[in-house]
Amino acid sequence: MALKIRFIFTIMTHTAKKGIQASYGADFFKQFAARSRFHLENMLPQVPNIGSSIFAFNYLFGPCYFAWYQALTDLGVEKPDALNLIWQINENFVSRFPEPLLRWFGKTMYLGTFRNKAKLAEKLGKANQLHSFDWRIEYIDIDRNTFGINIYECGMLKLADRFGYRELFPHVCRMDYLFSHYFHQSFRRSGTLADGNACCDCWYQAPGACEWAPETGFETRK
């Protein structure tokens, strides 16, 4: 698992280089890359392996977000700007892929693999057969192209609590709109656990459309 996290971290840090250098300069980026790598390596031995969870891929990004955020904080970047940079790093990464590939992934992954695994994940969660750092969910079958997931426990929040990075949330949660936008699927949610809701009530439809536009705010998009 550590190798996968390092791979994601390395690729995404590299794709963020141009944007960060344009805003903060080459020396800043050099320090950012080194510091975030240092923080990541310190965390990795303490990151639990949740195995073949439905959210195993999402889980890999948590330590990367925490390491980037800590490095930005070390370098004097204010919290709102640091959180927005994490958005930027993710958008720089996902926007590099060809649109047809993103469309295919959005439809195949969510309507196929993810949807099928969600049914089993719900059963395993109710039977208390999941890792303690895994997600606990309820799957809602709606129609051929649409389904819902209610999340009652979030592995990313559990990881954030372990390392002291709860302050990144619910900012990080809003990136579900970013990825849904690029995957050409519809997504909506009235709130998240990090917002204080009883669950994250996620609704997916593919194919579809989803606005990202963070400049418009997230008052009605949680």
PDB file of N, CA and C in Angstrom, residues 139-192:
ATOM      1  N   TYR A 139     -26.202   1.076   0.685  1.00  0.00           N
ATOM      2  CA  TYR A 139     -26.357   1.175  -0.771  1.00  0.00           C
ATOM      3  C   TYR A 139     -27.832   1.330  -1.117  1.00  0.00           C
ATOM      4  N   ILE A 140     -28.138   2.249  -2.044  1.00  0.00           N
ATOM      5  CA  ILE A 140     -29.518   2.498  -2.462  1.00  0.00           C
ATOM      6  C   ILE A 140     -29.612   2.318  -3.974  1.00  0.00           C
ATOM      7  N   ASP A 141     -30.304   1.280  -4.396  1.00  0.00           N
ATOM      8  CA  ASP A 141     -30.488   1.016  -5.828  1.00  0.00           C
ATOM      9  C   ASP A 141     -31.672   1.840  -6.333  1.00  0.00           C
ATOM     10  N   ILE A 142     -31.447   2.649  -7.374  1.00  0.00           N
ATOM     11  CA  ILE A 142     -32.513   3.527  -7.866  1.00  0.00           C
ATOM     12  C   ILE A 142     -32.999   3.074  -9.239  1.00  0.00           C
ATOM     13  N   ASP A 143     -32.122   3.091 -10.233  1.00  0.00           N
ATOM     14  CA  ASP A 143     -32.464   2.557 -11.541  1.00  0.00           C
ATOM     15  C   ASP A 143     -31.180   2.153 -12.257  1.00  0.00           C
ATOM     16  N   ARG A 144     -31.295   1.845 -13.530  1.00  0.00           N
ATOM     17  CA  ARG A 144     -30.160   1.306 -14.299  1.00  0.00           C
ATOM     18  C   ARG A 144     -28.941   2.221 -14.288  1.00  0.00           C
ATOM     19  N   ASN A 145     -29.172   3.523 -14.297  1.00  0.00           N
ATOM     20  CA  ASN A 145     -28.074   4.485 -14.382  1.00  0.00           C
ATOM     21  C   ASN A 145     -27.856   5.286 -13.101  1.00  0.00           C
ATOM     22  N   THR A 146     -28.623   4.985 -12.074  1.00  0.00           N
ATOM     23  CA  THR A 146     -28.614   5.834 -10.880  1.00  0.00           C
ATOM     24  C   THR A 146     -28.599   5.004  -9.598  1.00  0.00           C
ATOM     25  N   PHE A 147     -27.830   5.461  -8.627  1.00  0.00           N
ATOM     26  CA  PHE A 147     -27.822   4.805  -7.320  1.00  0.00           C
ATOM     27  C   PHE A 147     -27.370   5.796  -6.253  1.00  0.00           C
ATOM     28  N   GLY A 148     -27.555   5.423  -5.013  1.00  0.00           N
ATOM     29  CA  GLY A 148     -27.143   6.274  -3.907  1.00  0.00           C
ATOM     30  C   GLY A 148     -26.268   5.516  -2.923  1.00  0.00           C
ATOM     31  N   ILE A 149     -25.441   6.257  -2.206  1.00  0.00           N
ATOM     32  CA  ILE A 149     -24.602   5.697  -1.146  1.00  0.00           C
ATOM     33  C   ILE A 149     -24.724   6.614   0.068  1.00  0.00           C
ATOM     34  N   ASN A 150     -25.200   6.090   1.170  1.00  0.00           N
ATOM     35  CA  ASN A 150     -25.181   6.828   2.432  1.00  0.00           C
ATOM     36  C   ASN A 150     -23.967   6.360   3.229  1.00  0.00           C
ATOM     37  N   ILE A 151     -23.098   7.294   3.577  1.00  0.00           N
ATOM     38  CA  ILE A 151     -21.876   6.959   4.302  1.00  0.00           C
ATOM     39  C   ILE A 151     -22.049   7.340   5.773  1.00  0.00           C
ATOM     40  N   TYR A 152     -21.932   6.359   6.652  1.00  0.00           N
ATOM     41  CA  TYR A 152     -22.112   6.588   8.090  1.00  0.00           C
ATOM     42  C   TYR A 152     -20.787   6.655   8.846  1.00  0.00           C
ATOM     43  N   GLU A 153     -19.744   6.089   8.267  1.00  0.00           N
ATOM     44  CA  GLU A 153     -18.385   6.212   8.801  1.00  0.00           C
ATOM     45  C   GLU A 153     -17.448   6.386   7.615  1.00  0.00           C
ATOM     46  N   CYS A 154     -16.526   7.341   7.722  1.00  0.00           N
ATOM     47  CA  CYS A 154     -15.624   7.665   6.612  1.00  0.00           C
ATOM     48  C   CYS A 154     -14.180   7.346   6.990  1.00  0.00           C
ATOM     49  N   GLY A 155     -13.543   6.504   6.191  1.00  0.00           N
ATOM     50  CA  GLY A 155     -12.159   6.141   6.442  1.00  0.00           C
ATOM     51  C   GLY A 155     -11.202   7.309   6.345  1.00  0.00           C
ATOM     52  N   MET A 156     -11.504   8.260   5.465  1.00  0.00           N
ATOM     53  CA  MET A 156     -10.640   9.430   5.314  1.00  0.00           C
ATOM     54  C   MET A 156     -10.678  10.290   6.579  1.00  0.00           C
ATOM     55  N   LEU A 157     -11.866  10.429   7.170  1.00  0.00           N
ATOM     56  CA  LEU A 157     -11.973  11.183   8.423  1.00  0.00           C
ATOM     57  C   LEU A 157     -11.264  10.454   9.564  1.00  0.00           C
ATOM     58  N   LYS A 158     -11.356   9.139   9.581  1.00  0.00           N
ATOM     59  CA  LYS A 158     -10.665   8.366  10.616  1.00  0.00           C
ATOM     60  C   LYS A 158      -9.155   8.566  10.511  1.00  0.00           C
ATOM     61  N   LEU A 159      -8.671   8.585   9.272  1.00  0.00           N
ATOM     62  CA  LEU A 159      -7.242   8.807   9.042  1.00  0.00           C
ATOM     63  C   LEU A 159      -6.851  10.230   9.442  1.00  0.00           C
ATOM     64  N   ALA A 160      -7.721  11.188   9.115  1.00  0.00           N
ATOM     65  CA  ALA A 160      -7.461  12.586   9.484  1.00  0.00           C
ATOM     66  C   ALA A 160      -7.405  12.743  11.001  1.00  0.00           C
ATOM     67  N   ASP A 161      -8.284  12.064  11.704  1.00  0.00           N
ATOM     68  CA  ASP A 161      -8.276  12.124  13.170  1.00  0.00           C
ATOM     69  C   ASP A 161      -6.997  11.513  13.742  1.00  0.00           C
ATOM     70  N   ARG A 162      -6.529  10.444  13.125  1.00  0.00           N
ATOM     71  CA  ARG A 162      -5.300   9.804  13.617  1.00  0.00           C
ATOM     72  C   ARG A 162      -4.107  10.755  13.518  1.00  0.00           C
ATOM     73  N   PHE A 163      -4.036  11.509  12.416  1.00  0.00           N
ATOM     74  CA  PHE A 163      -2.866  12.357  12.185  1.00  0.00           C
ATOM     75  C   PHE A 163      -3.086  13.830  12.525  1.00  0.00           C
ATOM     76  N   GLY A 164      -4.306  14.180  12.938  1.00  0.00           N
ATOM     77  CA  GLY A 164      -4.573  15.555  13.340  1.00  0.00           C
ATOM     78  C   GLY A 164      -4.857  16.512  12.204  1.00  0.00           C
ATOM     79  N   TYR A 165      -5.543  16.029  11.162  1.00  0.00           N
ATOM     80  CA  TYR A 165      -5.822  16.886  10.008  1.00  0.00           C
ATOM     81  C   TYR A 165      -7.318  17.025   9.725  1.00  0.00           C
ATOM     82  N   ARG A 166      -8.143  16.964  10.751  1.00  0.00           N
ATOM     83  CA  ARG A 166      -9.591  17.115  10.559  1.00  0.00           C
ATOM     84  C   ARG A 166      -9.927  18.473   9.945  1.00  0.00           C
ATOM     85  N   GLU A 167      -9.067  19.473  10.127  1.00  0.00           N
ATOM     86  CA  GLU A 167      -9.353  20.815   9.612  1.00  0.00           C
ATOM     87  C   GLU A 167      -9.394  20.880   8.081  1.00  0.00           C
ATOM     88  N   LEU A 168      -8.941  19.838   7.406  1.00  0.00           N
ATOM     89  CA  LEU A 168      -9.025  19.812   5.944  1.00  0.00           C
ATOM     90  C   LEU A 168     -10.444  19.539   5.463  1.00  0.00           C
ATOM     91  N   PHE A 169     -11.296  19.113   6.370  1.00  0.00           N
ATOM     92  CA  PHE A 169     -12.662  18.723   6.016  1.00  0.00           C
ATOM     93  C   PHE A 169     -13.662  19.740   6.558  1.00  0.00           C
ATOM     94  N   PRO A 170     -14.739  20.019   5.830  1.00  0.00           N
ATOM     95  CA  PRO A 170     -15.251  19.323   4.646  1.00  0.00           C
ATOM     96  C   PRO A 170     -14.690  19.813   3.307  1.00  0.00           C
ATOM     97  N   HIS A 171     -13.636  20.662   3.334  1.00  0.00           N
ATOM     98  CA  HIS A 171     -13.071  21.174   2.084  1.00  0.00           C
ATOM     99  C   HIS A 171     -12.710  20.035   1.125  1.00  0.00           C
ATOM    100  N   VAL A 172     -12.066  19.005   1.654  1.00  0.00           N
ATOM    101  CA  VAL A 172     -11.687  17.865   0.820  1.00  0.00           C
ATOM    102  C   VAL A 172     -12.924  17.160   0.257  1.00  0.00           C
ATOM    103  N   CYS A 173     -13.991  17.098   1.033  1.00  0.00           N
ATOM    104  CA  CYS A 173     -15.225  16.431   0.592  1.00  0.00           C
ATOM    105  C   CYS A 173     -15.783  17.051  -0.687  1.00  0.00           C
ATOM    106  N   ARG A 174     -15.602  18.352  -0.846  1.00  0.00           N
ATOM    107  CA  ARG A 174     -16.180  19.046  -1.999  1.00  0.00           C
ATOM    108  C   ARG A 174     -15.585  18.574  -3.320  1.00  0.00           C
ATOM    109  N   MET A 175     -14.441  17.906  -3.250  1.00  0.00           N
ATOM    110  CA  MET A 175     -13.818  17.435  -4.487  1.00  0.00           C
ATOM    111  C   MET A 175     -14.607  16.322  -5.160  1.00  0.00           C
ATOM    112  N   ASP A 176     -15.608  15.773  -4.490  1.00  0.00           N
ATOM    113  CA  ASP A 176     -16.486  14.823  -5.168  1.00  0.00           C
ATOM    114  C   ASP A 176     -17.171  15.500  -6.349  1.00  0.00           C
ATOM    115  N   TYR A 177     -17.417  16.799  -6.236  1.00  0.00           N
ATOM    116  CA  TYR A 177     -18.003  17.550  -7.350  1.00  0.00           C
ATOM    117  C   TYR A 177     -16.982  17.742  -8.465  1.00  0.00           C
ATOM    118  N   LEU A 178     -15.730  17.940  -8.092  1.00  0.00           N
ATOM    119  CA  LEU A 178     -14.658  18.084  -9.079  1.00  0.00           C
ATOM    120  C   LEU A 178     -14.548  16.817  -9.923  1.00  0.00           C
ATOM    121  N   PHE A 179     -14.428  15.673  -9.256  1.00  0.00           N
ATOM    122  CA  PHE A 179     -14.249  14.426  -9.992  1.00  0.00           C
ATOM    123  C   PHE A 179     -15.497  14.055 -10.788  1.00  0.00           C
ATOM    124  N   SER A 180     -16.672  14.291 -10.237  1.00  0.00           N
ATOM    125  CA  SER A 180     -17.899  14.005 -10.978  1.00  0.00           C
ATOM    126  C   SER A 180     -17.993  14.874 -12.223  1.00  0.00           C
ATOM    127  N   HIS A 181     -17.523  16.115 -12.117  1.00  0.00           N
ATOM    128  CA  HIS A 181     -17.506  17.018 -13.274  1.00  0.00           C
ATOM    129  C   HIS A 181     -16.640  16.436 -14.391  1.00  0.00           C
ATOM    130  N   TYR A 182     -15.454  16.009 -14.056  1.00  0.00           N
ATOM    131  CA  TYR A 182     -14.539  15.484 -15.073  1.00  0.00           C
ATOM    132  C   TYR A 182     -14.913  14.086 -15.548  1.00  0.00           C
ATOM    133  N   PHE A 183     -15.598  13.314 -14.706  1.00  0.00           N
ATOM    134  CA  PHE A 183     -16.027  11.973 -15.105  1.00  0.00           C
ATOM    135  C   PHE A 183     -17.348  11.990 -15.873  1.00  0.00           C
ATOM    136  N   HIS A 184     -17.933  13.187 -16.042  1.00  0.00           N
ATOM    137  CA  HIS A 184     -19.189  13.352 -16.787  1.00  0.00           C
ATOM    138  C   HIS A 184     -20.305  12.492 -16.193  1.00  0.00           C
ATOM    139  N   GLN A 185     -20.453  12.623 -14.892  1.00  0.00           N
ATOM    140  CA  GLN A 185     -21.558  11.978 -14.203  1.00  0.00           C
ATOM    141  C   GLN A 185     -22.266  13.020 -13.339  1.00  0.00           C
ATOM    142  N   SER A 186     -23.505  12.763 -13.022  1.00  0.00           N
ATOM    143  CA  SER A 186     -24.248  13.661 -12.140  1.00  0.00           C
ATOM    144  C   SER A 186     -23.998  13.247 -10.696  1.00  0.00           C
ATOM    145  N   PHE A 187     -23.893  14.249  -9.837  1.00  0.00           N
ATOM    146  CA  PHE A 187     -23.639  13.976  -8.420  1.00  0.00           C
ATOM    147  C   PHE A 187     -24.308  15.051  -7.588  1.00  0.00           C
ATOM    148  N   ARG A 188     -24.903  14.640  -6.486  1.00  0.00           N
ATOM    149  CA  ARG A 188     -25.432  15.625  -5.539  1.00  0.00           C
ATOM    150  C   ARG A 188     -25.395  15.045  -4.127  1.00  0.00           C
ATOM    151  N   ARG A 189     -25.393  15.961  -3.167  1.00  0.00           N
ATOM    152  CA  ARG A 189     -25.312  15.557  -1.759  1.00  0.00           C
ATOM    153  C   ARG A 189     -25.744  16.741  -0.910  1.00  0.00           C
ATOM    154  N   SER A 190     -26.590  16.502   0.075  1.00  0.00           N
ATOM    155  CA  SER A 190     -27.081  17.607   0.900  1.00  0.00           C
ATOM    156  C   SER A 190     -26.157  17.913   2.067  1.00  0.00           C
ATOM    157  N   GLY A 191     -25.268  16.972   2.405  1.00  0.00           N
ATOM    158  CA  GLY A 191     -24.353  17.214   3.512  1.00  0.00           C
ATOM    159  C   GLY A 191     -23.409  16.044   3.720  1.00  0.00           C
ATOM    160  N   THR A 192     -22.413  16.265   4.563  1.00  0.00           N
ATOM    161  CA  THR A 192     -21.426  15.225   4.858  1.00  0.00           C
ATOM    162  C   THR A 192     -21.263  15.059   6.368  1.00  0.00           C
TER     163      THR A 192
END
